[in-house]
XYZ file of N, CA and C in Angstrom:
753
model
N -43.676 196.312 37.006
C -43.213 197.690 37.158
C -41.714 197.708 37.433
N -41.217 199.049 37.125
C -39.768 198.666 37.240
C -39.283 199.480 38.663
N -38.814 198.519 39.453
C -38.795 199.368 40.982
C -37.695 198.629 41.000
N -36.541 199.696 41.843
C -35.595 199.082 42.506
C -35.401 198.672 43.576
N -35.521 197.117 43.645
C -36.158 196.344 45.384
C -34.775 196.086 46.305
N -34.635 196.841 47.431
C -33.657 197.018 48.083
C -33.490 195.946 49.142
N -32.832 194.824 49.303
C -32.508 193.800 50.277
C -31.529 194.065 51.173
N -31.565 194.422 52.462
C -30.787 195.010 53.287
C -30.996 193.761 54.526
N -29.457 193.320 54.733
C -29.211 192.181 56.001
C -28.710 192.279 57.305
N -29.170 192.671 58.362
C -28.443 193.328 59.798
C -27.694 192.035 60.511
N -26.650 191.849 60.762
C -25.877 191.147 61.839
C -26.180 191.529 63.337
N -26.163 190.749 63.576
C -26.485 191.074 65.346
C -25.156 189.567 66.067
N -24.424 189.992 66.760
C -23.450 188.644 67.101
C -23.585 189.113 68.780
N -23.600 187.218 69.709
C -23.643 187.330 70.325
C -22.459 186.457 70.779
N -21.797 186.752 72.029
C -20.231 186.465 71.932
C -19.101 186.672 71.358
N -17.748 186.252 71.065
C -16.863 186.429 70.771
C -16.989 186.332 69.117
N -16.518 186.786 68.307
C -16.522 186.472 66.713
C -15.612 185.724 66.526
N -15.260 184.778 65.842
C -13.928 184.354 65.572
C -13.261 185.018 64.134
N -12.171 184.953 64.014
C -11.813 185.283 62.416
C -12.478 184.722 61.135
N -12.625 183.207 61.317
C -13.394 183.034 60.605
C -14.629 182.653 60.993
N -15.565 184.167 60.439
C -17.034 184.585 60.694
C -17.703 184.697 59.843
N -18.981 184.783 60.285
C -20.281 184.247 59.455
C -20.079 185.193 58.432
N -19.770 186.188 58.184
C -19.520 187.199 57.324
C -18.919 186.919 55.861
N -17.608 185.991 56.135
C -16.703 185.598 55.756
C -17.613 184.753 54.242
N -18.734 183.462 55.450
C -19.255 182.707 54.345
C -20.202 183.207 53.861
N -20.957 184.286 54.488
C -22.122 184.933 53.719
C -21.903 185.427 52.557
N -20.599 185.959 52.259
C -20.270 186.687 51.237
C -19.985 186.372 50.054
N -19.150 184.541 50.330
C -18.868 183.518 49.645
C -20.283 183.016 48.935
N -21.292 183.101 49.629
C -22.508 182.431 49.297
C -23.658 183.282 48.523
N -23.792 184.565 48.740
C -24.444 185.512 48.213
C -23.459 186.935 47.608
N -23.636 186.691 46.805
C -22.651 187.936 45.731
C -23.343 189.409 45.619
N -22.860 190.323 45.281
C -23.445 191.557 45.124
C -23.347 192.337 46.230
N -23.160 192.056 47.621
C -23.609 192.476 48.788
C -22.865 193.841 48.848
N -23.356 194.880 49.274
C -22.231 195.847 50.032
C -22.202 196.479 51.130
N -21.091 195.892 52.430
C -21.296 195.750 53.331
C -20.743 197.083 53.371
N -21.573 196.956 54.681
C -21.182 198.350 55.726
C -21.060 198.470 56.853
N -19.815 199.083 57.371
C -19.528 198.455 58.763
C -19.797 199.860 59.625
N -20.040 199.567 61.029
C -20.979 200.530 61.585
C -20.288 200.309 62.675
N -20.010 201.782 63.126
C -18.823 201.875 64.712
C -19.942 203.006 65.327
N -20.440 202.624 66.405
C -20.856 203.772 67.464
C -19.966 204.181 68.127
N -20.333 205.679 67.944
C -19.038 206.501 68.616
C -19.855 207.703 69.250
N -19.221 208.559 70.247
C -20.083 210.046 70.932
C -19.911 210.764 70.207
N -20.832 211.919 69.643
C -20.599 212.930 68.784
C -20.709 214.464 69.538
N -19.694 215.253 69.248
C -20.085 216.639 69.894
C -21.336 216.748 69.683
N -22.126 217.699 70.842
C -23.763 217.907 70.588
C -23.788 219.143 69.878
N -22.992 220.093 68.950
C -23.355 220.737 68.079
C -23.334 220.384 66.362
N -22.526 218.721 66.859
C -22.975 217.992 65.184
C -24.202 217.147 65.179
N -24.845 217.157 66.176
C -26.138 215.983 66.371
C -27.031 216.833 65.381
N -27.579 215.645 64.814
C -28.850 216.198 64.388
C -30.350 216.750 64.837
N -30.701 217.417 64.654
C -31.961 217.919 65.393
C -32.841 217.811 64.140
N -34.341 217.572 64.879
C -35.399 217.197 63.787
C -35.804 218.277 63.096
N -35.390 219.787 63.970
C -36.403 220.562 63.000
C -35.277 221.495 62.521
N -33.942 221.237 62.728
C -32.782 221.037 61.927
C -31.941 220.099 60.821
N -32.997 219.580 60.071
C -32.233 218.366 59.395
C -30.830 218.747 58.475
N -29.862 217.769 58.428
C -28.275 217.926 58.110
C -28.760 217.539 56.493
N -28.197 218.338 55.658
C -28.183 217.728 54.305
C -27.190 216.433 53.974
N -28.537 215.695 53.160
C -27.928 213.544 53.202
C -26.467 213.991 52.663
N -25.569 214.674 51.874
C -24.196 214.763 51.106
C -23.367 214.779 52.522
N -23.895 215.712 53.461
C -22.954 216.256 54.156
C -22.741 215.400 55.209
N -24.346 214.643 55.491
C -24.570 213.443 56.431
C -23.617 212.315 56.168
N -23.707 212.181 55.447
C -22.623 211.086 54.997
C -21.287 211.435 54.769
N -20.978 212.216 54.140
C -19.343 213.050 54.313
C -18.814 212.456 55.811
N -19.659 213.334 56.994
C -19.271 213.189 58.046
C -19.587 212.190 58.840
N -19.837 210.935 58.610
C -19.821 209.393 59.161
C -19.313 208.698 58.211
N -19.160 208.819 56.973
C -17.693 207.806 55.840
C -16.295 207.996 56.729
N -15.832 206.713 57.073
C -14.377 206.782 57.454
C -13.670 206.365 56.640
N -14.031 205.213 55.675
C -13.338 204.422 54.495
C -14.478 203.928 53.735
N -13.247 203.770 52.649
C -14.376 203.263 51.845
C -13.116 202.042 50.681
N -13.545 200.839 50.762
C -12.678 199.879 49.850
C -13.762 199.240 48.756
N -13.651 199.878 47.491
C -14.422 199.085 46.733
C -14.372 198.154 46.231
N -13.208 197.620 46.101
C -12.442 196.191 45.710
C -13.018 194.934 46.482
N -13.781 195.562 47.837
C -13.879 194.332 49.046
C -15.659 194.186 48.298
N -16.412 194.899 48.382
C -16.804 196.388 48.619
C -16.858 196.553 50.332
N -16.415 197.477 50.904
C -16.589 198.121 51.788
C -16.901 199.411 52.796
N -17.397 199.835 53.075
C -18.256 201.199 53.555
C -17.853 201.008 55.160
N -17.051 202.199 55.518
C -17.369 201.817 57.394
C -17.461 203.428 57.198
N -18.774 203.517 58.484
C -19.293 204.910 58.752
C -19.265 204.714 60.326
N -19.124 206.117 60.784
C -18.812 205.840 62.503
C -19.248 207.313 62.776
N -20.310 207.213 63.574
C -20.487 208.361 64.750
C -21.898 207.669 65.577
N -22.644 208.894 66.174
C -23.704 208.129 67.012
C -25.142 207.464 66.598
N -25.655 206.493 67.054
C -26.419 205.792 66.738
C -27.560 206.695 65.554
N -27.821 207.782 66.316
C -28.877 208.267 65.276
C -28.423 209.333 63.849
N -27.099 209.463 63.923
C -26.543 209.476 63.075
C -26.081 208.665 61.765
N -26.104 207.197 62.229
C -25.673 206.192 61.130
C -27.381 205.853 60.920
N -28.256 205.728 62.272
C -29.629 205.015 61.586
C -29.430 206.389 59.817
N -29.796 207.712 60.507
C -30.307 208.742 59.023
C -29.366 208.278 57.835
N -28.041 208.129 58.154
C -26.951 207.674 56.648
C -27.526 206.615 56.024
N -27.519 205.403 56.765
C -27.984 204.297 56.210
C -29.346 204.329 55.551
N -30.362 204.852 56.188
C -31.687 204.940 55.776
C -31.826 205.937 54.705
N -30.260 207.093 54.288
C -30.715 207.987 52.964
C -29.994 207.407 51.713
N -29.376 205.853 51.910
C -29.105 205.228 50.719
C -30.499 204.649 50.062
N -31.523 204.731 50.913
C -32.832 204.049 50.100
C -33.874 205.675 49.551
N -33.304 206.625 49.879
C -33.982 207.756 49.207
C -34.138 208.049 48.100
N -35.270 208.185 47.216
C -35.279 208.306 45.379
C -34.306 209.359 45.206
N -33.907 208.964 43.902
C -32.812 209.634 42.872
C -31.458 209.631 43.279
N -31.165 208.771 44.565
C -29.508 208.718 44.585
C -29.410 207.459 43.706
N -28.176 208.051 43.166
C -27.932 206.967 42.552
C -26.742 206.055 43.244
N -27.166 204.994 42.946
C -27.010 203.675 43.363
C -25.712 202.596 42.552
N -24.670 202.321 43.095
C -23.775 200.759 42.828
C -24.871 199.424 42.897
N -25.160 199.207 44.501
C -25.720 198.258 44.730
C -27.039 198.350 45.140
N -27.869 197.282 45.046
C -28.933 196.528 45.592
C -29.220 196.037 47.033
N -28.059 195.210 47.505
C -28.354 194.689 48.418
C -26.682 194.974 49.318
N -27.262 194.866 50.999
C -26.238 195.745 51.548
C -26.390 194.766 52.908
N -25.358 194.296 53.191
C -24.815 193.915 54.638
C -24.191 194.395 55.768
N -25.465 194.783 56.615
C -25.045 195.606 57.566
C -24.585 195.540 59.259
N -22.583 195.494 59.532
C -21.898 194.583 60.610
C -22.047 195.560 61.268
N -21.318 194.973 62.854
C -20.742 195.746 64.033
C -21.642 196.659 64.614
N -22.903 196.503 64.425
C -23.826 197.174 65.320
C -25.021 196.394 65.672
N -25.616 197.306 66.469
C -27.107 196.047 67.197
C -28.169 196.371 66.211
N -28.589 195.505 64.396
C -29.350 195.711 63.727
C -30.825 195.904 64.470
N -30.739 195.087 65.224
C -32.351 194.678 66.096
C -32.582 195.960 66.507
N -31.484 196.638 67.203
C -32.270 198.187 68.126
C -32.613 198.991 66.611
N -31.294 199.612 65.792
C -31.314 200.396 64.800
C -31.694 200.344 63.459
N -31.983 199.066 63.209
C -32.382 198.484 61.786
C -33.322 197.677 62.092
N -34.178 198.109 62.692
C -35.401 196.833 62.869
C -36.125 196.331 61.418
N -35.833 197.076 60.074
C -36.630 196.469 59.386
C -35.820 195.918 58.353
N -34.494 195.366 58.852
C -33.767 194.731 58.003
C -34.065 193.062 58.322
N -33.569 192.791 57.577
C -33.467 190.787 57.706
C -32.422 191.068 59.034
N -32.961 190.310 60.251
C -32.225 190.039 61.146
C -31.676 188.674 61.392
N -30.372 188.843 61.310
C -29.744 187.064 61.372
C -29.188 187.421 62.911
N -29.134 186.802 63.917
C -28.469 186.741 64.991
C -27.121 185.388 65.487
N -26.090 185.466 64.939
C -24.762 184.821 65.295
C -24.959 184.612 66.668
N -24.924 183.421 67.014
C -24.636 182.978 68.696
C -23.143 182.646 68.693
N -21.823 182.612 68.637
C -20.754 182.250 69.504
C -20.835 181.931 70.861
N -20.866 180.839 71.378
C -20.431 179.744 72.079
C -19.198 179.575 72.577
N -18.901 179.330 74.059
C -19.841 180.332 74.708
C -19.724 181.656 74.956
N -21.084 181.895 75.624
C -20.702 183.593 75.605
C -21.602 183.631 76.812
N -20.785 183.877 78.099
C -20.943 184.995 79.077
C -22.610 185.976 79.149
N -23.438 185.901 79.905
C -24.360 186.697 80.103
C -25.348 186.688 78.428
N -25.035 185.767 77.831
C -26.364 185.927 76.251
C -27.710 185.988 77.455
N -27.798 185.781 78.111
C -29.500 185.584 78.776
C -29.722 187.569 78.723
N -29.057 188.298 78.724
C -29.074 189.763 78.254
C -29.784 189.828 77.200
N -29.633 189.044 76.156
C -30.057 189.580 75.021
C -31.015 188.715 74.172
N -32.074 188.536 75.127
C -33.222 187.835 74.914
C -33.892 188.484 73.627
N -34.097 189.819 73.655
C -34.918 190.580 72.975
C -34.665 190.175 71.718
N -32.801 189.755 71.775
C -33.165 190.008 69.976
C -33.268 188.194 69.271
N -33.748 187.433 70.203
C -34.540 186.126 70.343
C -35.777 186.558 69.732
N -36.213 187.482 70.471
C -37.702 187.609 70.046
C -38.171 188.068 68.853
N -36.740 189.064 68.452
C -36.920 189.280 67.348
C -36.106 188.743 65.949
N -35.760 187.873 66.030
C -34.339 187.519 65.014
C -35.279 186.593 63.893
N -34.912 186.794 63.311
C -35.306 185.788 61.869
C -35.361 184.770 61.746
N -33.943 184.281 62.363
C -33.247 182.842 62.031
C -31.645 183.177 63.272
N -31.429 182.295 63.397
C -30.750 182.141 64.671
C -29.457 181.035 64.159
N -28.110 181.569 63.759
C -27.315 181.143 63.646
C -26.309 180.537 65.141
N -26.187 179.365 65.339
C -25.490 178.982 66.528
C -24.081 178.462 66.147
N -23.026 178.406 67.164
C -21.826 177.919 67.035
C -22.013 177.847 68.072
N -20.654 176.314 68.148
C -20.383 175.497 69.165
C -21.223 174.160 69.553
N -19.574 173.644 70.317
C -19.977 172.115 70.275
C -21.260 172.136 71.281
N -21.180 170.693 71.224
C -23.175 170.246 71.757
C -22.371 169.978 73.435
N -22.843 171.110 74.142
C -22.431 171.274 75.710
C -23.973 171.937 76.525
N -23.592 171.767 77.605
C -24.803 172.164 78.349
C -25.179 173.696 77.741
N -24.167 174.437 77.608
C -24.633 175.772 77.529
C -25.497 175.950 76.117
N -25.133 175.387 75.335
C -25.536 175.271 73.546
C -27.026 174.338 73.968
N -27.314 173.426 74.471
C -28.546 173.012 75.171
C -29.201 174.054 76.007
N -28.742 174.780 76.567
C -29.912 175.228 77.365
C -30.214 176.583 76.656
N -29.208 177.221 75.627
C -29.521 178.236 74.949
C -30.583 177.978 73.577
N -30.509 176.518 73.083
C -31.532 176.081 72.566
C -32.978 176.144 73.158
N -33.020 175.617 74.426
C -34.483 175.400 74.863
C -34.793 176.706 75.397
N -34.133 177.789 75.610
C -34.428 179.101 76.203
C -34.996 179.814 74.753
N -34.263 179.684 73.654
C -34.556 180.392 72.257
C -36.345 179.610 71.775
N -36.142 177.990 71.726
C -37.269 177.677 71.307
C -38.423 178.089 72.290
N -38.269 178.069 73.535
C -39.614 178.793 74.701
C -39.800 180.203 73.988
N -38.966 181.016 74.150
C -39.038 182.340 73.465
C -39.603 181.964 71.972
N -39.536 181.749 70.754
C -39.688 181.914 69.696
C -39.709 180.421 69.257
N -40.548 179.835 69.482
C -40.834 178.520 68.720
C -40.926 178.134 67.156
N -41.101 179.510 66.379
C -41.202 179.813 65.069
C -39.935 179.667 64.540
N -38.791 180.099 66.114
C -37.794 180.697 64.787
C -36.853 179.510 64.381
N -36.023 179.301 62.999
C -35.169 178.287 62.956
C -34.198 178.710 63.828
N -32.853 177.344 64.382
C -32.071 177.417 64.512
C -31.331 176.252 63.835
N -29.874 177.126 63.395
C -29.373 176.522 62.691
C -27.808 176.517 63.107
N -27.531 175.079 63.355
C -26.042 174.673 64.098
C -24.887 174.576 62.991
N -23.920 175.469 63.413
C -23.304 175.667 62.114
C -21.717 175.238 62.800
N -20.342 175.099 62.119
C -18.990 175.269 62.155
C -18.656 176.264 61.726
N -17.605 176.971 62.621
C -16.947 178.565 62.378
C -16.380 178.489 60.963
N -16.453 178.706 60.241
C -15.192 178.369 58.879
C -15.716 179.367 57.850
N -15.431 179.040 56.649
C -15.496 180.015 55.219
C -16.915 179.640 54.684
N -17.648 178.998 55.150
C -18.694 178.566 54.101
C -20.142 178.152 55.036
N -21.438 178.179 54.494
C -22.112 178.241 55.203
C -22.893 176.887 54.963
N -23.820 176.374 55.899
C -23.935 174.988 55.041
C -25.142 175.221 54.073
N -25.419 173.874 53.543
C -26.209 173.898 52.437
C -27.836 174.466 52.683
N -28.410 173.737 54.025
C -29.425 174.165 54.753
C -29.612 175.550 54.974
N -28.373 176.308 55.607
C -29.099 177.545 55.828
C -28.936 178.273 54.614
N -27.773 178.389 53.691
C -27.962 179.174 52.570
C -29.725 179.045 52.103
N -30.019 177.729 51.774
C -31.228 177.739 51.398
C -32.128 178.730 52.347
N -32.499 178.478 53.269
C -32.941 178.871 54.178
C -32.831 180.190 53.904
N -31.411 180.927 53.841
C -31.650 182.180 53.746
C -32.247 182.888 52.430
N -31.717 182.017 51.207
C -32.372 182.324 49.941
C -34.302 182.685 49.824
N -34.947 181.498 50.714
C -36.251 181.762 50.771
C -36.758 183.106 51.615
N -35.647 183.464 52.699
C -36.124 184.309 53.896
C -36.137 185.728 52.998
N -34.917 185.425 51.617
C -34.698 187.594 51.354
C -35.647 187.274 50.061
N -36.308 185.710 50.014
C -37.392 186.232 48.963
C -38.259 187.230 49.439
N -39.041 186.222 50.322
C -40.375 186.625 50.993
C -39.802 188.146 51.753
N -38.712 188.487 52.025
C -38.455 189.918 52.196
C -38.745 190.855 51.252
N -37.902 190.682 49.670
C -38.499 191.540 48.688
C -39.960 191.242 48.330
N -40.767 190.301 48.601
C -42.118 190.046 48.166
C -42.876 190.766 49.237
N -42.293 191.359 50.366
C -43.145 192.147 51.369
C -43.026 193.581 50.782
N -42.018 193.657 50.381
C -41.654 194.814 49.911
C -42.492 195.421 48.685
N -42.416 194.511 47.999
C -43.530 194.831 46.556
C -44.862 195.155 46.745
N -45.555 194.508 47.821
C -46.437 194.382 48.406
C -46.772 195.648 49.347
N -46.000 196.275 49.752
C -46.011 197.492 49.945
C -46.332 198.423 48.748
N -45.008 198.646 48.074
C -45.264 199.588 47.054
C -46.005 199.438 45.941
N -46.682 197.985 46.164
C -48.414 197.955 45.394
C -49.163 199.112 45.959
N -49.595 198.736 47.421
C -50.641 199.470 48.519
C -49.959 201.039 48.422
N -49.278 200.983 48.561
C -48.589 202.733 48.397
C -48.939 203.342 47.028
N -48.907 202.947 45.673
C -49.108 203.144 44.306
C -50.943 203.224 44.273
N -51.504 202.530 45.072
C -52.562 202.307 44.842
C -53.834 203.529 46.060
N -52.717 203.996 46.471
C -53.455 205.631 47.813
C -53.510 206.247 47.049
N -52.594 206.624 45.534
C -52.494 207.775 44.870
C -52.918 209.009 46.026
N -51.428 209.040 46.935
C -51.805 210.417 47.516
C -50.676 211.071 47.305
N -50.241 211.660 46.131
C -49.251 212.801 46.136
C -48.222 212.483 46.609
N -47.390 211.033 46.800
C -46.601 210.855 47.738
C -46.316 210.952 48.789
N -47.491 210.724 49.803
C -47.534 210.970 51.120
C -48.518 209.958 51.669
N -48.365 209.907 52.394
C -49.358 208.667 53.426
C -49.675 209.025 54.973
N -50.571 209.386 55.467
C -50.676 209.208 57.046
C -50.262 208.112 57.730
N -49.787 208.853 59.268
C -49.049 207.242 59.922
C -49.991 206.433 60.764
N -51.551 206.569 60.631
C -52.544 205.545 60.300
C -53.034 205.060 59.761
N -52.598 205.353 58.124
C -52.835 204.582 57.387
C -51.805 203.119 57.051
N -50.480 204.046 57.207
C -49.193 203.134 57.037
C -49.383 201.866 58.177
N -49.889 202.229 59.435
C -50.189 201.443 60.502
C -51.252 200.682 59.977
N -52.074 200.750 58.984
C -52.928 200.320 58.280
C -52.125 199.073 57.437
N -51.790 199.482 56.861
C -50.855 198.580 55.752
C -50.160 197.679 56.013
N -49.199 197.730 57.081
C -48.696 196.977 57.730
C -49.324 195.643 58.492
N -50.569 196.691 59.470
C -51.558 194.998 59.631
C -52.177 194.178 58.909
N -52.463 195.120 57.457
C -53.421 194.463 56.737
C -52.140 193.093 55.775
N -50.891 193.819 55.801
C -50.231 192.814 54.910
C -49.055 191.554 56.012
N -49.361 192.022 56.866
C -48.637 190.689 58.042
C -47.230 191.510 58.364
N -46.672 192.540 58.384
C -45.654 192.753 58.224
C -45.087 193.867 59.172
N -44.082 193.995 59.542
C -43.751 195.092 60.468
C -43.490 196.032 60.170
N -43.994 197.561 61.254
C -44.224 198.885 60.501
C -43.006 199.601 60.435
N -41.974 199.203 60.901
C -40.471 199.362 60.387
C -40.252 199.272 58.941
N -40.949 198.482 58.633
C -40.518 197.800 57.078
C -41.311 198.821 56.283
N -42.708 198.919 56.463
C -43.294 200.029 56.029
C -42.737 201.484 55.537
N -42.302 201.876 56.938
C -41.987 203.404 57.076
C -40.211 203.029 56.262
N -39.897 202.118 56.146
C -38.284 201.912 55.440
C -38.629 202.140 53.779
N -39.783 201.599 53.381
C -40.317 201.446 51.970
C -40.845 202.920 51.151
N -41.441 203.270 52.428
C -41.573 204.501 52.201
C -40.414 205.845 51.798
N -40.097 205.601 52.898
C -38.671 206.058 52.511
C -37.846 206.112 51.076
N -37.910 204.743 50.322
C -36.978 204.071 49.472
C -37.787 205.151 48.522
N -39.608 204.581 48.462
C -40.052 205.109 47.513
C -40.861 206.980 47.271
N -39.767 207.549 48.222
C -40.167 208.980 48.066
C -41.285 209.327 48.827
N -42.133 208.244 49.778
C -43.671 209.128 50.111
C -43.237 209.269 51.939
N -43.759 210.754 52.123
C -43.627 211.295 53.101
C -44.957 211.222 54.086
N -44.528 210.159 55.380
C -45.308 210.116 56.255
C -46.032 211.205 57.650
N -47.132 211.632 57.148
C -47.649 212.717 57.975
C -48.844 212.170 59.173
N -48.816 212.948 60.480
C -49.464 213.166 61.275
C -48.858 211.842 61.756
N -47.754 211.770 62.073
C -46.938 210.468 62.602
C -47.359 210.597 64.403
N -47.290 209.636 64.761
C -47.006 209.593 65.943
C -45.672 209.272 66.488
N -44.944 209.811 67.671
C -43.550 210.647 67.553
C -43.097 208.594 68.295
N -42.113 208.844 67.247
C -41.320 206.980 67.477
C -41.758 206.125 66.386
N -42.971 206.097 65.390
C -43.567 205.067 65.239
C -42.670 204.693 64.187
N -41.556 205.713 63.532
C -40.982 205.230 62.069
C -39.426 206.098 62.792
């Protein structure tokens, strides 16, 4: 079938970034990407969005685009958190039309706001208080580390593997390029991402309900295919079907 399968990558960095950042070699290593850089900022409360006020997506985006460099490609959008989640999430809405496929998304906490993106988590070494940000241990994909082999890079190892024994970690040098291991690594991770994805909009094609789905059934789908209901309610999204009798948070 001909579907357009959307690969979307969240950064999450913990510590200092250096100049030359993971960003730098990701970009070198995987082509097509179009990043988007994401500034939380306070918004007057008569531009917030309200639910049973929704902002039209043209205007939504008008007013969080600060720049835009297509040469890099680059996108930076800036206002408050639930403002950039709706922007970002109405580039996967049917009939916009579309540059890119796949989109790299910096400078914000993917884990809180993008839970159903590929989460890579950057460790910089060292960094001050990381025992804060356990959560997104628990949740990260794959676990990029920097820095030399010191107590702190040891004990942030055995704290990550207690937490998440599943997840890789992968010891890298700050520079332009990523090594051979994790590129691979990441190549298999945004397979099995678009193969969750398909896998969705099989089970969705196959409700034949008018484009709509209940959010126990979607809660359905999700357990039945191994996968998180973020990713679900994101697919949904992409592919036009509107989730009813939701329970309030679940998407």
């Amino acid at each position: 079938m001909d579907w357009l399968l959307m690969l979307v990558v969240a950064l999450n960095n913990i510590g200092a970034v250096p100049d030359n950042n993971f960003k730098s070699g990701f970009l070198k290593a995987f082509s097509g990407f179009q990043t988007v850089k994401l500034s939380l900022c306070a918004v007057s409360a008569e531009k917030q969005l309200q639910i049973c006020q929704p902002e039209p997506e043209e205007e939504l985006l008008r007013s969080v685009l600060k720049s835009s460099d297509m040469s890099e490609p680059l996108l930076e959008l800036q206002g408050s958190g639930d403002r950039l989640q709706k922007a970002v999430r109405s580039m996967f809405f049917p009939g916009r039309e579309r540059k890119y496929e796949k989109f790299l998304l910096t400078g914000c906490d993917g884990i809180t706001y993008f839970p159903w993106a590929v989460q890579i988590v950057n460790v910089y070494l060292p960094a001050p208080g990381w025992e804060q940000k356990l959560e997104w241990i628990r949740k990260a994909d794959v676990i990029v580390l920097y820095g030399s082999e010191s107590e702190e890079s040891r004990g942030f190892t055995t704290e990550a593997k207690r937490l998440r024994p599943d997840v890789p970690i992968f010891i890298e040098e700050a520079g332009q390029y990523l090594s051979g291991g994790l590129k691979d690594y990441l190549r298999d991770l945004f397979l099995s991402y678009l193969k969750n994805r398909i896998k969705i909009k099989e089970v969705l094609e196959e409700q034949k309900t008018e484009q709509q789905i209940e959010c126990g059934q979607a809660r359905q789908v999700a357990e039945t295919l191994g996968v998180d209901l973020s990713l679900v309610g994101s697919v949904c999204d992409e592919s036009g079907y509107r989730i009813t009798r939701c329970g309030l948070g679940c998407f």
